[in-house]
Amino acid sequence: MASEDVVGKSTGESAVTTFVNLAAEEAKLAREGVKAPGHAILSVCKSLVAGGVAGGVSRTAVAPLERLKILLQVQNPHNIKYNGTVQGLKYIWRIEGFRGLFKGNGTNCARIVPNSAVKFFSYEQAASGILWYYRRQTGNEDAQLSPLLRLGAGACAGIIAMSATYPMDMVRGRITVQTEKSPYQYRGMIHALRTVYVEEGFRALYKGWLPSVIGVVPYVGLNFAVYESLKDWLVQTKQFGLVEDGELSVTTRLACGAAAGTVGQTVAYPLDVIRRRMQMVGWKDAAVIVRGDGRAKSQLEYSGMIDAFRKTVRHEGFGALYKGLVPNSVKVVPSIAIAFVTYEAVKDVLGVEMRISD
């Protein structure tokens, strides 16, 4: 084990050193007016790294609230154990300890890093393509992306990223609601993926995919559109004295990200609740929090998204579509804000240039 650690460490350091050297060489060639042969590939790698780091850092920072949100969304309504944000966090701490607060976070990071990387990169590429086409159609080479066009670019990026990593999100939801009393334990992401595939079939890995796709438009789309539009408005109008040397401060960008996150998550939240509930359908050895403790009624079965909406409202009321909204609101604002700021900070360190308006 020790030798493996040494090998892993040396390999990691070698990879980092190589990447830094490549970046330094590219910067040198750029100063000399020469474009490196691997310029495009290296720029793509930098953009992916920046998006991955942003996603991993932001989700880890709010992991306890993320887990509580999912528990509130899927818990059996006849066997309530979590009644709010503070009570829920205290209950998790008392029953499962500190590690319980971060259950499922490893799987979430494994999912969110490639998800965020693909999402941010796809947004830049989609925005560049849309802007090029828009300028060509209008004949105005100085035209900029409107909020509606940014919404389209953000939605495309979200759908691509979500679809690419959805099976990981599906099993992450199940791992997150497991407790020590669960009748069957997934030992990790790979084991969960294999178990679901063998017992429930390939299609089970995409349960809840449709509401996820529909929810991408208001959630991811509005996040990007509101963030970029608000940031541009502040720079152009120089409102409230927040612009220094043509740039916004980290605090101001954090506030822009927070506003974007609040708008996006509020509009799309009911679809997120339905998605989580559909992911639990067909789970033979479901966690106690989902199936109840034996004395309560079992969880509902859904034949599809519309059926899930109808049964949720009929049996639990309209408010059930917003279960977990409070911890999600507390979570999503700093999470998305940190993600955007971290992304831009990592891009600055790696020397990534945004070419959307070029």
mmCIF file of C-alpha atoms in Angstrom:
data_model
loop_
_atom_site.group_PDB
_atom_site.id
_atom_site.type_symbol
_atom_site.label_atom_id
_atom_site.label_comp_id
_atom_site.label_asym_id
_atom_site.label_seq_id
_atom_site.Cartn_x
_atom_site.Cartn_y
_atom_site.Cartn_z
ATOM 1 C CA MET A 1 0.000 0.000 0.000
ATOM 2 C CA ALA A 2 2.821 2.375 0.858
ATOM 3 C CA SER A 3 4.549 1.727 -2.447
ATOM 4 C CA GLU A 4 1.293 2.343 -4.307
ATOM 5 C CA ASP A 5 0.919 5.654 -2.516
ATOM 6 C CA VAL A 6 4.431 6.678 -3.520
ATOM 7 C CA VAL A 7 3.822 5.696 -7.126
ATOM 8 C CA GLY A 8 0.485 7.517 -7.176
ATOM 9 C CA LYS A 9 2.033 10.616 -5.650
ATOM 10 C CA SER A 10 4.969 10.704 -8.047
ATOM 11 C CA THR A 11 2.681 10.108 -11.022
ATOM 12 C CA GLY A 12 0.373 12.922 -9.913
ATOM 13 C CA GLU A 13 3.298 15.300 -9.401
ATOM 14 C CA SER A 14 4.671 14.352 -12.828
ATOM 15 C CA ALA A 15 1.339 15.046 -14.491
ATOM 16 C CA VAL A 16 0.997 18.403 -12.739
ATOM 17 C CA THR A 17 4.561 19.357 -13.642
ATOM 18 C CA THR A 18 3.984 18.442 -17.282
ATOM 19 C CA PHE A 19 0.767 20.470 -17.403
ATOM 20 C CA VAL A 20 2.407 23.511 -15.808
ATOM 21 C CA ASN A 21 5.342 23.294 -18.226
ATOM 22 C CA LEU A 22 2.970 23.111 -21.184
ATOM 23 C CA ALA A 23 1.061 26.132 -19.906
ATOM 24 C CA ALA A 24 4.294 28.075 -19.391
ATOM 25 C CA GLU A 25 5.521 27.194 -22.876
ATOM 26 C CA GLU A 26 2.231 28.277 -24.402
ATOM 27 C CA ALA A 27 2.361 31.591 -22.544
ATOM 28 C CA LYS A 28 5.906 32.158 -23.813
ATOM 29 C CA LEU A 29 4.903 31.452 -27.411
ATOM 30 C CA ALA A 30 1.868 33.720 -27.042
ATOM 31 C CA ARG A 31 4.092 36.606 -25.936
ATOM 32 C CA GLU A 32 6.242 36.026 -28.999
ATOM 33 C CA GLY A 33 3.201 35.999 -31.254
ATOM 34 C CA VAL A 34 3.486 32.316 -32.096
ATOM 35 C CA LYS A 35 0.569 29.906 -31.638
ATOM 36 C CA ALA A 36 1.561 26.540 -30.197
ATOM 37 C CA PRO A 37 0.579 23.455 -32.241
ATOM 38 C CA GLY A 38 -1.449 22.064 -29.355
ATOM 39 C CA HIS A 39 -2.983 25.416 -28.466
ATOM 40 C CA ALA A 40 -6.586 24.360 -29.059
ATOM 41 C CA ILE A 41 -6.229 21.058 -27.198
ATOM 42 C CA LEU A 42 -4.493 22.673 -24.248
ATOM 43 C CA SER A 43 -7.161 25.380 -24.044
ATOM 44 C CA VAL A 44 -9.847 22.698 -23.986
ATOM 45 C CA CYS A 45 -8.027 20.847 -21.187
ATOM 46 C CA LYS A 46 -7.699 24.041 -19.162
ATOM 47 C CA SER A 47 -11.395 24.819 -19.536
ATOM 48 C CA LEU A 48 -12.339 21.298 -18.454
ATOM 49 C CA VAL A 49 -10.014 21.451 -15.441
ATOM 50 C CA ALA A 50 -11.426 24.822 -14.371
ATOM 51 C CA GLY A 51 -15.008 23.564 -14.576
ATOM 52 C CA GLY A 52 -14.200 20.348 -12.736
ATOM 53 C CA VAL A 53 -12.435 22.092 -9.874
ATOM 54 C CA ALA A 54 -15.275 24.615 -9.562
ATOM 55 C CA GLY A 55 -17.885 21.870 -9.290
ATOM 56 C CA GLY A 56 -15.948 19.744 -6.812
ATOM 57 C CA VAL A 57 -15.108 22.616 -4.469
ATOM 58 C CA SER A 58 -18.604 24.090 -4.425
ATOM 59 C CA ARG A 59 -20.438 20.813 -3.780
ATOM 60 C CA THR A 60 -18.073 19.675 -1.038
ATOM 61 C CA ALA A 61 -18.594 22.961 0.797
ATOM 62 C CA VAL A 62 -22.343 22.331 1.114
ATOM 63 C CA ALA A 63 -22.448 18.508 1.261
ATOM 64 C CA PRO A 64 -24.437 18.261 4.554
ATOM 65 C CA LEU A 65 -27.207 20.482 3.195
ATOM 66 C CA GLU A 66 -27.251 18.551 -0.072
ATOM 67 C CA ARG A 67 -27.790 15.263 1.739
ATOM 68 C CA LEU A 68 -30.508 16.694 3.969
ATOM 69 C CA LYS A 69 -32.325 18.107 0.935
ATOM 70 C CA ILE A 70 -32.506 14.684 -0.712
ATOM 71 C CA LEU A 71 -33.643 13.023 2.522
ATOM 72 C CA LEU A 72 -36.480 15.541 2.841
ATOM 73 C CA GLN A 73 -37.477 15.031 -0.796
ATOM 74 C CA VAL A 74 -37.815 11.247 -0.676
ATOM 75 C CA GLN A 75 -38.677 10.328 2.914
ATOM 76 C CA ASN A 76 -41.835 8.323 3.439
ATOM 77 C CA PRO A 77 -44.606 10.840 4.289
ATOM 78 C CA HIS A 78 -46.081 8.362 6.786
ATOM 79 C CA ASN A 79 -42.798 7.962 8.653
ATOM 80 C CA ILE A 80 -41.346 11.446 9.069
ATOM 81 C CA LYS A 81 -37.874 11.649 10.609
ATOM 82 C CA TYR A 82 -36.645 14.982 9.242
ATOM 83 C CA ASN A 83 -38.789 18.045 9.959
ATOM 84 C CA GLY A 84 -36.581 20.928 8.956
ATOM 85 C CA THR A 85 -33.061 22.134 8.299
ATOM 86 C CA VAL A 86 -31.755 22.518 11.844
ATOM 87 C CA GLN A 87 -33.611 19.489 13.233
ATOM 88 C CA GLY A 88 -32.562 17.395 10.241
ATOM 89 C CA LEU A 89 -28.869 18.205 10.557
ATOM 90 C CA LYS A 90 -28.957 17.545 14.306
ATOM 91 C CA TYR A 91 -30.726 14.215 13.719
ATOM 92 C CA ILE A 92 -28.134 13.093 11.175
ATOM 93 C CA TRP A 93 -25.326 14.091 13.552
ATOM 94 C CA ARG A 94 -26.920 12.243 16.470
ATOM 95 C CA ILE A 95 -27.733 9.044 14.573
ATOM 96 C CA GLU A 96 -24.862 8.775 12.079
ATOM 97 C CA GLY A 97 -22.180 11.105 13.404
ATOM 98 C CA PHE A 98 -19.985 13.546 11.494
ATOM 99 C CA ARG A 99 -19.417 11.155 8.596
ATOM 100 C CA GLY A 100 -23.159 10.893 8.118
ATOM 101 C CA LEU A 101 -23.290 14.556 7.139
ATOM 102 C CA PHE A 102 -21.075 13.794 4.151
ATOM 103 C CA LYS A 103 -22.561 10.470 3.062
ATOM 104 C CA GLY A 104 -22.682 10.319 -0.711
ATOM 105 C CA ASN A 105 -20.304 13.263 -1.089
ATOM 106 C CA GLY A 106 -17.566 11.117 -2.625
ATOM 107 C CA THR A 107 -19.980 9.891 -5.283
ATOM 108 C CA ASN A 108 -21.283 13.419 -5.759
ATOM 109 C CA CYS A 109 -17.778 14.770 -6.342
ATOM 110 C CA ALA A 110 -16.992 11.925 -8.726
ATOM 111 C CA ARG A 111 -20.114 12.943 -10.643
ATOM 112 C CA ILE A 112 -20.002 16.695 -10.339
ATOM 113 C CA VAL A 113 -16.397 17.139 -11.460
ATOM 114 C CA PRO A 114 -16.953 15.727 -14.979
ATOM 115 C CA ASN A 115 -20.477 17.179 -15.008
ATOM 116 C CA SER A 116 -19.311 20.708 -14.244
ATOM 117 C CA ALA A 117 -16.324 20.394 -16.544
ATOM 118 C CA VAL A 118 -18.505 19.360 -19.480
ATOM 119 C CA LYS A 119 -21.168 21.935 -18.562
ATOM 120 C CA PHE A 120 -18.862 24.940 -18.435
ATOM 121 C CA PHE A 121 -16.953 23.862 -21.554
ATOM 122 C CA SER A 122 -20.173 23.144 -23.450
ATOM 123 C CA TYR A 123 -21.527 26.555 -22.476
ATOM 124 C CA GLU A 124 -18.489 28.353 -23.848
ATOM 125 C CA GLN A 125 -18.629 26.373 -27.092
ATOM 126 C CA ALA A 126 -22.406 26.776 -27.475
ATOM 127 C CA ALA A 127 -22.251 30.490 -26.699
ATOM 128 C CA SER A 128 -19.423 30.984 -29.208
ATOM 129 C CA GLY A 129 -21.327 29.110 -31.905
ATOM 130 C CA ILE A 130 -24.596 30.931 -31.243
ATOM 131 C CA LEU A 131 -22.843 34.309 -31.251
ATOM 132 C CA TRP A 132 -21.078 33.521 -34.535
ATOM 133 C CA TYR A 133 -24.365 32.498 -36.160
ATOM 134 C CA TYR A 134 -26.195 35.520 -34.728
ATOM 135 C CA ARG A 135 -23.579 37.953 -36.046
ATOM 136 C CA ARG A 136 -23.689 36.264 -39.439
ATOM 137 C CA GLN A 137 -27.491 36.514 -39.624
ATOM 138 C CA THR A 138 -27.666 40.122 -38.472
ATOM 139 C CA GLY A 139 -24.564 41.315 -40.314
ATOM 140 C CA ASN A 140 -23.445 43.072 -37.132
ATOM 141 C CA GLU A 141 -19.920 41.977 -36.200
ATOM 142 C CA ASP A 142 -20.158 43.848 -32.889
ATOM 143 C CA ALA A 143 -23.351 42.122 -31.735
ATOM 144 C CA GLN A 144 -23.334 40.505 -28.284
ATOM 145 C CA LEU A 145 -25.313 37.662 -26.757
ATOM 146 C CA SER A 146 -28.744 38.658 -25.480
ATOM 147 C CA PRO A 147 -30.174 37.106 -22.292
ATOM 148 C CA LEU A 148 -32.379 34.823 -24.433
ATOM 149 C CA LEU A 149 -29.398 33.545 -26.433
ATOM 150 C CA ARG A 150 -27.442 32.988 -23.221
ATOM 151 C CA LEU A 151 -30.405 31.027 -21.896
ATOM 152 C CA GLY A 152 -30.231 28.786 -24.950
ATOM 153 C CA ALA A 153 -26.485 28.259 -24.576
ATOM 154 C CA GLY A 154 -26.857 27.464 -20.883
ATOM 155 C CA ALA A 155 -29.690 25.025 -21.523
ATOM 156 C CA CYS A 156 -27.671 23.178 -24.184
ATOM 157 C CA ALA A 157 -24.704 22.930 -21.842
ATOM 158 C CA GLY A 158 -26.847 21.645 -18.989
ATOM 159 C CA ILE A 159 -28.577 18.960 -21.051
ATOM 160 C CA ILE A 160 -25.295 17.657 -22.473
ATOM 161 C CA ALA A 161 -23.588 17.530 -19.070
ATOM 162 C CA MET A 162 -26.558 16.054 -17.242
ATOM 163 C CA SER A 163 -27.160 13.323 -19.814
ATOM 164 C CA ALA A 164 -23.493 12.334 -19.862
ATOM 165 C CA THR A 165 -23.362 11.763 -16.113
ATOM 166 C CA TYR A 166 -26.976 10.909 -15.214
ATOM 167 C CA PRO A 167 -26.418 7.261 -14.129
ATOM 168 C CA MET A 168 -23.911 8.540 -11.569
ATOM 169 C CA ASP A 169 -26.477 11.008 -10.250
ATOM 170 C CA MET A 170 -29.129 8.306 -10.039
ATOM 171 C CA VAL A 171 -27.044 5.987 -7.845
ATOM 172 C CA ARG A 172 -25.730 8.954 -5.871
ATOM 173 C CA GLY A 173 -29.293 9.695 -4.792
ATOM 174 C CA ARG A 174 -29.746 6.149 -3.499
ATOM 175 C CA ILE A 175 -26.389 6.066 -1.717
ATOM 176 C CA THR A 176 -27.188 9.393 -0.062
ATOM 177 C CA VAL A 177 -30.374 8.124 1.613
ATOM 178 C CA GLN A 178 -28.779 4.925 2.929
ATOM 179 C CA THR A 179 -28.379 4.509 6.670
ATOM 180 C CA GLU A 180 -26.977 1.726 8.819
ATOM 181 C CA LYS A 181 -30.513 0.330 9.100
ATOM 182 C CA SER A 182 -30.923 -0.026 5.338
ATOM 183 C CA PRO A 183 -31.561 -3.685 4.400
ATOM 184 C CA TYR A 184 -28.973 -3.626 1.627
ATOM 185 C CA GLN A 185 -25.910 -1.418 1.367
ATOM 186 C CA TYR A 186 -24.362 -0.088 -1.807
ATOM 187 C CA ARG A 187 -20.632 -0.171 -1.149
ATOM 188 C CA GLY A 188 -19.843 2.657 -3.521
ATOM 189 C CA MET A 189 -20.643 4.189 -6.873
ATOM 190 C CA ILE A 190 -19.297 1.344 -9.047
ATOM 191 C CA HIS A 191 -21.039 -1.302 -6.939
ATOM 192 C CA ALA A 192 -24.292 0.671 -7.053
ATOM 193 C CA LEU A 193 -24.127 1.115 -10.831
ATOM 194 C CA ARG A 194 -23.494 -2.593 -11.320
ATOM 195 C CA THR A 195 -26.242 -3.633 -8.882
ATOM 196 C CA VAL A 196 -28.887 -1.388 -10.423
ATOM 197 C CA TYR A 197 -27.961 -2.550 -13.916
ATOM 198 C CA VAL A 198 -28.125 -6.241 -12.982
ATOM 199 C CA GLU A 199 -31.297 -6.095 -10.860
ATOM 200 C CA GLU A 200 -33.317 -3.399 -12.627
ATOM 201 C CA GLY A 201 -31.861 -3.131 -16.126
ATOM 202 C CA PHE A 202 -30.094 -0.395 -18.069
ATOM 203 C CA ARG A 203 -33.162 1.864 -18.300
ATOM 204 C CA ALA A 204 -33.275 2.060 -14.492
ATOM 205 C CA LEU A 205 -30.045 4.075 -14.591
ATOM 206 C CA TYR A 206 -32.013 6.843 -16.309
ATOM 207 C CA LYS A 207 -35.065 6.944 -14.037
ATOM 208 C CA GLY A 208 -36.103 10.569 -13.611
ATOM 209 C CA TRP A 209 -34.171 11.673 -16.695
ATOM 210 C CA LEU A 210 -37.136 13.436 -18.350
ATOM 211 C CA PRO A 211 -37.917 15.854 -15.481
ATOM 212 C CA SER A 212 -34.179 16.441 -15.247
ATOM 213 C CA VAL A 213 -33.998 17.501 -18.893
ATOM 214 C CA ILE A 214 -37.046 19.732 -18.546
ATOM 215 C CA GLY A 215 -35.617 21.246 -15.377
ATOM 216 C CA VAL A 216 -32.300 21.995 -17.057
ATOM 217 C CA VAL A 217 -33.807 24.816 -19.116
ATOM 218 C CA PRO A 218 -34.895 27.064 -16.224
ATOM 219 C CA TYR A 219 -32.191 25.897 -13.807
ATOM 220 C CA VAL A 220 -28.921 25.888 -15.722
ATOM 221 C CA GLY A 221 -30.161 28.243 -18.405
ATOM 222 C CA LEU A 222 -31.257 30.931 -15.967
ATOM 223 C CA ASN A 223 -28.100 30.462 -13.888
ATOM 224 C CA PHE A 224 -25.860 31.352 -16.808
ATOM 225 C CA ALA A 225 -28.181 33.969 -18.290
ATOM 226 C CA VAL A 226 -28.755 35.872 -15.041
ATOM 227 C CA TYR A 227 -25.114 35.650 -13.966
ATOM 228 C CA GLU A 228 -23.628 36.797 -17.273
ATOM 229 C CA SER A 229 -26.270 39.489 -17.889
ATOM 230 C CA LEU A 230 -26.019 40.894 -14.366
ATOM 231 C CA LYS A 231 -22.228 40.936 -14.547
ATOM 232 C CA ASP A 232 -22.230 42.698 -17.940
ATOM 233 C CA TRP A 233 -24.817 45.223 -16.749
ATOM 234 C CA LEU A 234 -22.712 46.147 -13.735
ATOM 235 C CA VAL A 235 -19.577 46.553 -15.861
ATOM 236 C CA GLN A 236 -21.274 48.625 -18.553
ATOM 237 C CA THR A 237 -23.292 50.900 -16.264
ATOM 238 C CA LYS A 238 -20.722 51.021 -13.430
ATOM 239 C CA GLN A 239 -23.567 50.861 -10.913
ATOM 240 C CA PHE A 240 -22.944 51.347 -7.181
ATOM 241 C CA GLY A 241 -19.221 51.885 -7.746
ATOM 242 C CA LEU A 242 -18.596 48.132 -7.942
ATOM 243 C CA VAL A 243 -16.345 48.245 -11.016
ATOM 244 C CA GLU A 244 -12.625 48.756 -10.512
ATOM 245 C CA ASP A 245 -10.323 49.005 -13.542
ATOM 246 C CA GLY A 246 -13.040 47.527 -15.731
ATOM 247 C CA GLU A 247 -13.365 44.405 -13.557
ATOM 248 C CA LEU A 248 -15.775 43.228 -10.870
ATOM 249 C CA SER A 249 -14.439 42.216 -7.479
ATOM 250 C CA VAL A 250 -14.698 38.641 -6.219
ATOM 251 C CA THR A 251 -17.390 39.708 -3.744
ATOM 252 C CA THR A 252 -19.491 41.257 -6.497
ATOM 253 C CA ARG A 253 -19.160 38.194 -8.721
ATOM 254 C CA LEU A 254 -20.131 36.087 -5.719
ATOM 255 C CA ALA A 255 -23.309 38.152 -5.341
ATOM 256 C CA CYS A 256 -24.082 37.756 -9.053
ATOM 257 C CA GLY A 257 -23.691 34.004 -8.756
ATOM 258 C CA ALA A 258 -25.913 33.956 -5.675
ATOM 259 C CA ALA A 259 -28.669 35.859 -7.489
ATOM 260 C CA ALA A 260 -28.413 33.521 -10.468
ATOM 261 C CA GLY A 261 -28.640 30.453 -8.228
ATOM 262 C CA THR A 262 -31.680 31.734 -6.361
ATOM 263 C CA VAL A 263 -33.656 32.376 -9.537
ATOM 264 C CA GLY A 264 -32.754 29.075 -11.190
ATOM 265 C CA GLN A 265 -33.369 26.764 -8.254
ATOM 266 C CA THR A 266 -36.720 28.308 -7.291
ATOM 267 C CA VAL A 267 -38.205 27.905 -10.763
ATOM 268 C CA ALA A 268 -36.981 24.330 -11.301
ATOM 269 C CA TYR A 269 -37.317 22.881 -7.794
ATOM 270 C CA PRO A 270 -40.561 20.837 -8.205
ATOM 271 C CA LEU A 271 -38.956 18.962 -11.102
ATOM 272 C CA ASP A 272 -35.991 18.120 -8.875
ATOM 273 C CA VAL A 273 -38.312 16.626 -6.232
ATOM 274 C CA ILE A 274 -40.069 14.470 -8.838
ATOM 275 C CA ARG A 275 -36.742 13.363 -10.284
ATOM 276 C CA ARG A 276 -35.496 12.150 -6.901
ATOM 277 C CA ARG A 277 -38.709 10.282 -6.168
ATOM 278 C CA MET A 278 -38.659 8.555 -9.532
ATOM 279 C CA GLN A 279 -35.076 7.439 -8.887
ATOM 280 C CA MET A 280 -36.257 5.496 -5.824
ATOM 281 C CA VAL A 281 -38.951 3.556 -7.715
ATOM 282 C CA GLY A 282 -38.156 -0.128 -8.178
ATOM 283 C CA TRP A 283 -35.529 -0.202 -5.433
ATOM 284 C CA LYS A 284 -36.188 -3.686 -4.039
ATOM 285 C CA ASP A 285 -34.215 -3.181 -0.816
ATOM 286 C CA ALA A 286 -34.917 0.514 -0.438
ATOM 287 C CA ALA A 287 -33.501 2.447 2.477
ATOM 288 C CA VAL A 288 -35.706 2.741 5.575
ATOM 289 C CA ILE A 289 -36.193 6.448 4.989
ATOM 290 C CA VAL A 290 -37.914 5.650 1.663
ATOM 291 C CA ARG A 291 -39.870 2.470 2.414
ATOM 292 C CA GLY A 292 -40.846 3.277 6.012
ATOM 293 C CA ASP A 293 -40.108 1.262 9.141
ATOM 294 C CA GLY A 294 -42.635 -1.504 8.480
ATOM 295 C CA ARG A 295 -45.429 0.083 10.493
ATOM 296 C CA ALA A 296 -46.044 2.826 7.965
ATOM 297 C CA LYS A 297 -47.409 2.615 4.445
ATOM 298 C CA SER A 298 -44.865 1.830 1.744
ATOM 299 C CA GLN A 299 -43.630 4.428 -0.713
ATOM 300 C CA LEU A 300 -45.682 5.190 -3.812
ATOM 301 C CA GLU A 301 -44.871 3.731 -7.215
ATOM 302 C CA TYR A 302 -44.853 6.015 -10.266
ATOM 303 C CA SER A 303 -45.380 5.049 -13.892
ATOM 304 C CA GLY A 304 -43.898 8.276 -15.202
ATOM 305 C CA MET A 305 -43.304 11.977 -14.582
ATOM 306 C CA ILE A 306 -46.959 13.064 -14.902
ATOM 307 C CA ASP A 307 -48.080 10.227 -12.634
ATOM 308 C CA ALA A 308 -45.452 11.235 -10.077
ATOM 309 C CA PHE A 309 -46.673 14.839 -10.082
ATOM 310 C CA ARG A 310 -50.306 13.773 -9.764
ATOM 311 C CA LYS A 311 -49.780 11.288 -6.918
ATOM 312 C CA THR A 312 -47.447 13.601 -5.002
ATOM 313 C CA VAL A 313 -49.948 16.466 -5.024
ATOM 314 C CA ARG A 314 -52.933 14.176 -4.375
ATOM 315 C CA HIS A 315 -51.455 12.364 -1.360
ATOM 316 C CA GLU A 316 -49.250 15.071 0.159
ATOM 317 C CA GLY A 317 -50.488 18.375 -1.180
ATOM 318 C CA PHE A 318 -48.882 20.981 -3.434
ATOM 319 C CA GLY A 319 -46.348 21.869 -0.748
ATOM 320 C CA ALA A 320 -44.718 18.447 -1.178
ATOM 321 C CA LEU A 321 -43.249 19.684 -4.467
ATOM 322 C CA TYR A 322 -41.103 22.059 -2.412
ATOM 323 C CA LYS A 323 -39.919 19.671 0.296
ATOM 324 C CA GLY A 324 -36.309 20.426 1.081
ATOM 325 C CA LEU A 325 -36.463 23.884 -0.486
ATOM 326 C CA VAL A 326 -35.103 25.620 2.618
ATOM 327 C CA PRO A 327 -31.842 23.653 2.915
ATOM 328 C CA ASN A 328 -31.571 23.761 -0.871
ATOM 329 C CA SER A 329 -31.895 27.545 -0.834
ATOM 330 C CA VAL A 330 -29.253 27.800 1.850
ATOM 331 C CA LYS A 331 -27.092 25.379 -0.123
ATOM 332 C CA VAL A 332 -27.526 26.444 -3.718
ATOM 333 C CA VAL A 333 -26.708 30.134 -3.308
ATOM 334 C CA PRO A 334 -23.167 29.699 -1.928
ATOM 335 C CA SER A 335 -22.653 26.546 -3.997
ATOM 336 C CA ILE A 336 -23.304 28.147 -7.374
ATOM 337 C CA ALA A 337 -21.644 31.400 -6.371
ATOM 338 C CA ILE A 338 -18.493 29.560 -5.276
ATOM 339 C CA ALA A 339 -18.591 27.475 -8.467
ATOM 340 C CA PHE A 340 -18.626 30.519 -10.742
ATOM 341 C CA VAL A 341 -15.951 32.410 -8.813
ATOM 342 C CA THR A 342 -13.729 29.313 -8.515
ATOM 343 C CA TYR A 343 -14.128 28.637 -12.230
ATOM 344 C CA GLU A 344 -13.004 32.126 -13.171
ATOM 345 C CA ALA A 345 -10.165 32.059 -10.630
ATOM 346 C CA VAL A 346 -8.834 28.735 -11.957
ATOM 347 C CA LYS A 347 -9.140 30.025 -15.523
ATOM 348 C CA ASP A 348 -7.039 33.054 -14.554
ATOM 349 C CA VAL A 349 -4.390 30.810 -12.976
ATOM 350 C CA LEU A 350 -4.264 28.528 -16.031
ATOM 351 C CA GLY A 351 -4.448 31.403 -18.470
ATOM 352 C CA VAL A 352 -7.706 30.376 -20.132
ATOM 353 C CA GLU A 353 -9.229 33.056 -22.337
ATOM 354 C CA MET A 354 -12.970 33.385 -22.824
ATOM 355 C CA ARG A 355 -13.555 33.869 -26.551
ATOM 356 C CA ILE A 356 -17.320 34.205 -26.569
ATOM 357 C CA SER A 357 -17.207 37.892 -27.471
ATOM 358 C CA ASP A 358 -14.139 37.723 -29.727
#
